[in-house]
Amino acid sequence: MRRVALAAMWMMAVGWTASAADSWVLPNTNVDVENKWKNETKAYDNNLSTFGEDWSNRAGFGGWVEFRWTTPVYSDRLRCGADFGYGLVDLVEVAVKYDQTADFVTVHSGAIADAQYQTIQFTAGSVTAVRFRNHYTAAGYVFWLYDLQLYRTTPSVQDPTVETQAAENV
């Protein structure tokens, strides 16, 4: 009971409130960094039957599509579903932007499952944006991103520590 009371006092003191439940959260908006994507909003509609399309049409990395949350989401993982492989896309790159940082941090550069959700773990923190891009082995192909979401989780509350000081410091 004492731990619960201390945790509640800590939450009131720092202004932290619990989110609804741990859950998958869709972005609020997106930015097509190089204007190479079409139908980007379909890449975050919670539907693996619809998709955003990468029309970069070049070998090497395609254009970034960036997804943003208006309120930071405390998260330690994301999930995405995208086309992958076929000898045409040999890796995808995914990066997150934490609330307190200016730069994106790459959290995945490699293979993913084709056309199904894959979860990507990363260091927990308050995330405001995620970006995604394909790496093509040849030009002339359009690949799809079906869905991308962050997982809202609750930060762990640590028990407070108590220290006894000498009487003259009281």
CSV table of C-alpha atoms in Angstrom, one decimal:
chain,number,residue,atom,x,y,z
A,1,MET,CA,0.0,0.0,0.0
A,2,ARG,CA,2.8,2.4,0.8
A,3,ARG,CA,4.4,1.8,-2.6
A,4,VAL,CA,1.1,2.7,-4.3
A,5,ALA,CA,0.8,5.9,-2.3
A,6,LEU,CA,4.4,6.9,-3.0
A,7,ALA,CA,3.9,6.2,-6.8
A,8,ALA,CA,0.7,8.3,-6.8
A,9,MET,CA,2.5,11.2,-5.1
A,10,TRP,CA,5.3,11.0,-7.6
A,11,MET,CA,2.9,11.0,-10.5
A,12,MET,CA,1.1,14.1,-9.1
A,13,ALA,CA,4.5,15.8,-8.4
A,14,VAL,CA,5.8,15.4,-12.0
A,15,GLY,CA,2.5,15.8,-13.7
A,16,TRP,CA,2.5,12.3,-15.2
A,17,THR,CA,-0.8,10.6,-16.0
A,18,ALA,CA,-1.3,7.0,-17.1
A,19,SER,CA,-2.4,6.5,-20.7
A,20,ALA,CA,-5.4,4.5,-21.6
A,21,ALA,CA,-4.1,0.9,-21.8
A,22,ASP,CA,-1.0,-0.3,-23.4
A,23,SER,CA,-2.0,-0.4,-27.0
A,24,TRP,CA,-1.0,0.2,-30.7
A,25,VAL,CA,-1.2,3.9,-31.7
A,26,LEU,CA,-1.6,5.2,-35.2
A,27,PRO,CA,0.3,8.4,-36.3
A,28,ASN,CA,-1.7,11.6,-36.7
A,29,THR,CA,0.0,12.8,-39.8
A,30,ASN,CA,2.8,12.2,-42.2
A,31,VAL,CA,5.5,14.0,-44.3
A,32,ASP,CA,6.7,12.8,-47.6
A,33,VAL,CA,10.3,14.1,-47.4
A,34,GLU,CA,11.2,13.8,-51.1
A,35,ASN,CA,7.6,13.8,-52.5
A,36,LYS,CA,8.2,10.2,-53.7
A,37,TRP,CA,5.3,8.5,-51.9
A,38,LYS,CA,1.6,8.2,-52.9
A,39,ASN,CA,-1.4,7.4,-50.7
A,40,GLU,CA,0.7,7.8,-47.5
A,41,THR,CA,-2.3,8.0,-45.2
A,42,LYS,CA,-3.2,4.4,-46.2
A,43,ALA,CA,0.1,3.3,-44.6
A,44,TYR,CA,-1.4,4.2,-41.1
A,45,ASP,CA,-5.0,3.3,-41.3
A,46,ASN,CA,-4.8,0.1,-39.3
A,47,ASN,CA,-5.5,-2.0,-42.4
A,48,LEU,CA,-3.1,-4.5,-44.0
A,49,SER,CA,-5.3,-4.4,-47.1
A,50,THR,CA,-4.5,-0.8,-48.0
A,51,PHE,CA,-1.1,0.7,-48.6
A,52,GLY,CA,1.1,3.7,-49.2
A,53,GLU,CA,3.3,3.4,-52.4
A,54,ASP,CA,7.0,4.2,-52.7
A,55,TRP,CA,7.4,5.7,-56.2
A,56,SER,CA,11.1,6.5,-55.8
A,57,ASN,CA,12.0,4.6,-59.0
A,58,ARG,CA,15.7,4.3,-58.3
A,59,ALA,CA,18.3,1.8,-57.2
A,60,GLY,CA,19.6,2.4,-53.7
A,61,PHE,CA,17.5,3.9,-50.9
A,62,GLY,CA,14.1,5.2,-51.8
A,63,GLY,CA,12.6,8.3,-50.3
A,64,TRP,CA,11.7,8.6,-46.6
A,65,VAL,CA,8.1,8.7,-45.5
A,66,GLU,CA,7.8,10.2,-42.0
A,67,PHE,CA,5.0,9.5,-39.6
A,68,ARG,CA,4.2,11.9,-36.7
A,69,TRP,CA,2.3,11.9,-33.5
A,70,THR,CA,1.1,15.2,-32.1
A,71,THR,CA,1.4,14.0,-28.6
A,72,PRO,CA,4.6,12.0,-27.8
A,73,VAL,CA,4.0,8.3,-27.3
A,74,TYR,CA,6.1,6.5,-24.6
A,75,SER,CA,7.1,3.4,-26.6
A,76,ASP,CA,9.7,0.6,-26.9
A,77,ARG,CA,8.5,-1.0,-30.1
A,78,LEU,CA,6.7,-0.4,-33.4
A,79,ARG,CA,5.2,-2.7,-35.9
A,80,CYS,CA,5.1,-2.3,-39.7
A,81,GLY,CA,3.8,-4.4,-42.6
A,82,ALA,CA,5.4,-3.9,-46.0
A,83,ASP,CA,6.3,-5.6,-49.2
A,84,PHE,CA,9.8,-7.1,-49.0
A,85,GLY,CA,12.2,-9.2,-51.0
A,86,TYR,CA,11.5,-10.6,-54.5
A,87,GLY,CA,15.2,-9.8,-55.3
A,88,LEU,CA,14.2,-6.1,-55.5
A,89,VAL,CA,14.2,-4.8,-51.9
A,90,ASP,CA,17.0,-6.2,-49.8
A,91,LEU,CA,16.5,-4.1,-46.7
A,92,VAL,CA,14.3,-1.5,-45.1
A,93,GLU,CA,15.5,1.3,-42.8
A,94,VAL,CA,13.4,2.5,-39.9
A,95,ALA,CA,14.3,5.4,-37.6
A,96,VAL,CA,12.6,7.0,-34.5
A,97,LYS,CA,12.7,10.5,-33.2
A,98,TYR,CA,12.5,10.9,-29.5
A,99,ASP,CA,10.8,13.9,-27.9
A,100,GLN,CA,14.0,15.4,-26.5
A,101,THR,CA,16.3,14.8,-29.5
A,102,ALA,CA,16.8,16.7,-32.7
A,103,ASP,CA,17.9,13.7,-34.8
A,104,PHE,CA,16.4,10.4,-35.8
A,105,VAL,CA,17.9,7.2,-34.4
A,106,THR,CA,18.0,4.2,-36.7
A,107,VAL,CA,16.3,1.3,-35.0
A,108,HIS,CA,16.3,-1.2,-37.9
A,109,SER,CA,18.3,-1.6,-41.1
A,110,GLY,CA,17.7,-5.1,-42.5
A,111,ALA,CA,15.1,-7.6,-43.6
A,112,ILE,CA,11.5,-7.7,-42.5
A,113,ALA,CA,8.7,-10.2,-43.0
A,114,ASP,CA,6.9,-9.8,-46.4
A,115,ALA,CA,3.4,-8.3,-46.3
A,116,GLN,CA,2.7,-9.0,-42.6
A,117,TYR,CA,3.3,-7.2,-39.3
A,118,GLN,CA,6.8,-7.3,-37.9
A,119,THR,CA,7.6,-5.9,-34.5
A,120,ILE,CA,10.8,-3.9,-34.1
A,121,GLN,CA,12.1,-3.3,-30.6
A,122,PHE,CA,14.0,-0.1,-29.6
A,123,THR,CA,15.1,1.8,-26.5
A,124,ALA,CA,12.1,3.0,-24.6
A,125,GLY,CA,11.3,6.7,-24.7
A,126,SER,CA,8.8,9.4,-25.7
A,127,VAL,CA,8.6,9.1,-29.5
A,128,THR,CA,7.3,11.9,-31.7
A,129,ALA,CA,8.0,10.5,-35.2
A,130,VAL,CA,9.0,7.4,-37.1
A,131,ARG,CA,10.4,7.3,-40.7
A,132,PHE,CA,10.6,4.4,-43.1
A,133,ARG,CA,12.3,3.7,-46.5
A,134,ASN,CA,13.1,0.8,-48.8
A,135,HIS,CA,16.5,-0.1,-50.3
A,136,TYR,CA,16.1,-1.2,-53.9
A,137,THR,CA,18.5,-3.4,-55.8
A,138,ALA,CA,17.1,-2.0,-59.1
A,139,ALA,CA,15.1,0.9,-60.4
A,140,GLY,CA,11.6,0.7,-61.9
A,141,TYR,CA,9.6,-0.9,-59.1
A,142,VAL,CA,6.9,0.3,-56.6
A,143,PHE,CA,6.8,-1.3,-53.2
A,144,TRP,CA,4.0,-0.9,-50.6
A,145,LEU,CA,4.0,0.0,-46.9
A,146,TYR,CA,0.7,-1.4,-45.5
A,147,ASP,CA,0.8,-0.1,-42.0
A,148,LEU,CA,3.0,1.4,-39.3
A,149,GLN,CA,2.2,1.9,-35.6
A,150,LEU,CA,3.8,2.6,-32.3
A,151,TYR,CA,3.1,0.6,-29.1
A,152,ARG,CA,2.1,2.8,-26.2
A,153,THR,CA,3.5,1.3,-23.0
A,154,THR,CA,3.7,2.6,-19.5
A,155,PRO,CA,7.1,3.8,-18.1
A,156,SER,CA,8.1,1.7,-15.1
A,157,VAL,CA,8.0,3.5,-11.8
A,158,GLN,CA,11.0,2.9,-9.7
A,159,ASP,CA,10.8,2.6,-5.9
A,160,PRO,CA,12.1,5.7,-4.2
A,161,THR,CA,15.4,5.4,-2.3
A,162,VAL,CA,15.8,6.8,1.2
A,163,GLU,CA,19.0,8.0,2.7
A,164,THR,CA,19.8,8.6,6.4
A,165,GLN,CA,21.9,11.7,7.1
A,166,ALA,CA,24.0,12.6,10.1
A,167,ALA,CA,22.2,14.6,12.8
A,168,GLU,CA,24.2,17.8,12.1
A,169,ASN,CA,22.9,17.9,8.5
A,170,VAL,CA,19.2,17.8,9.6
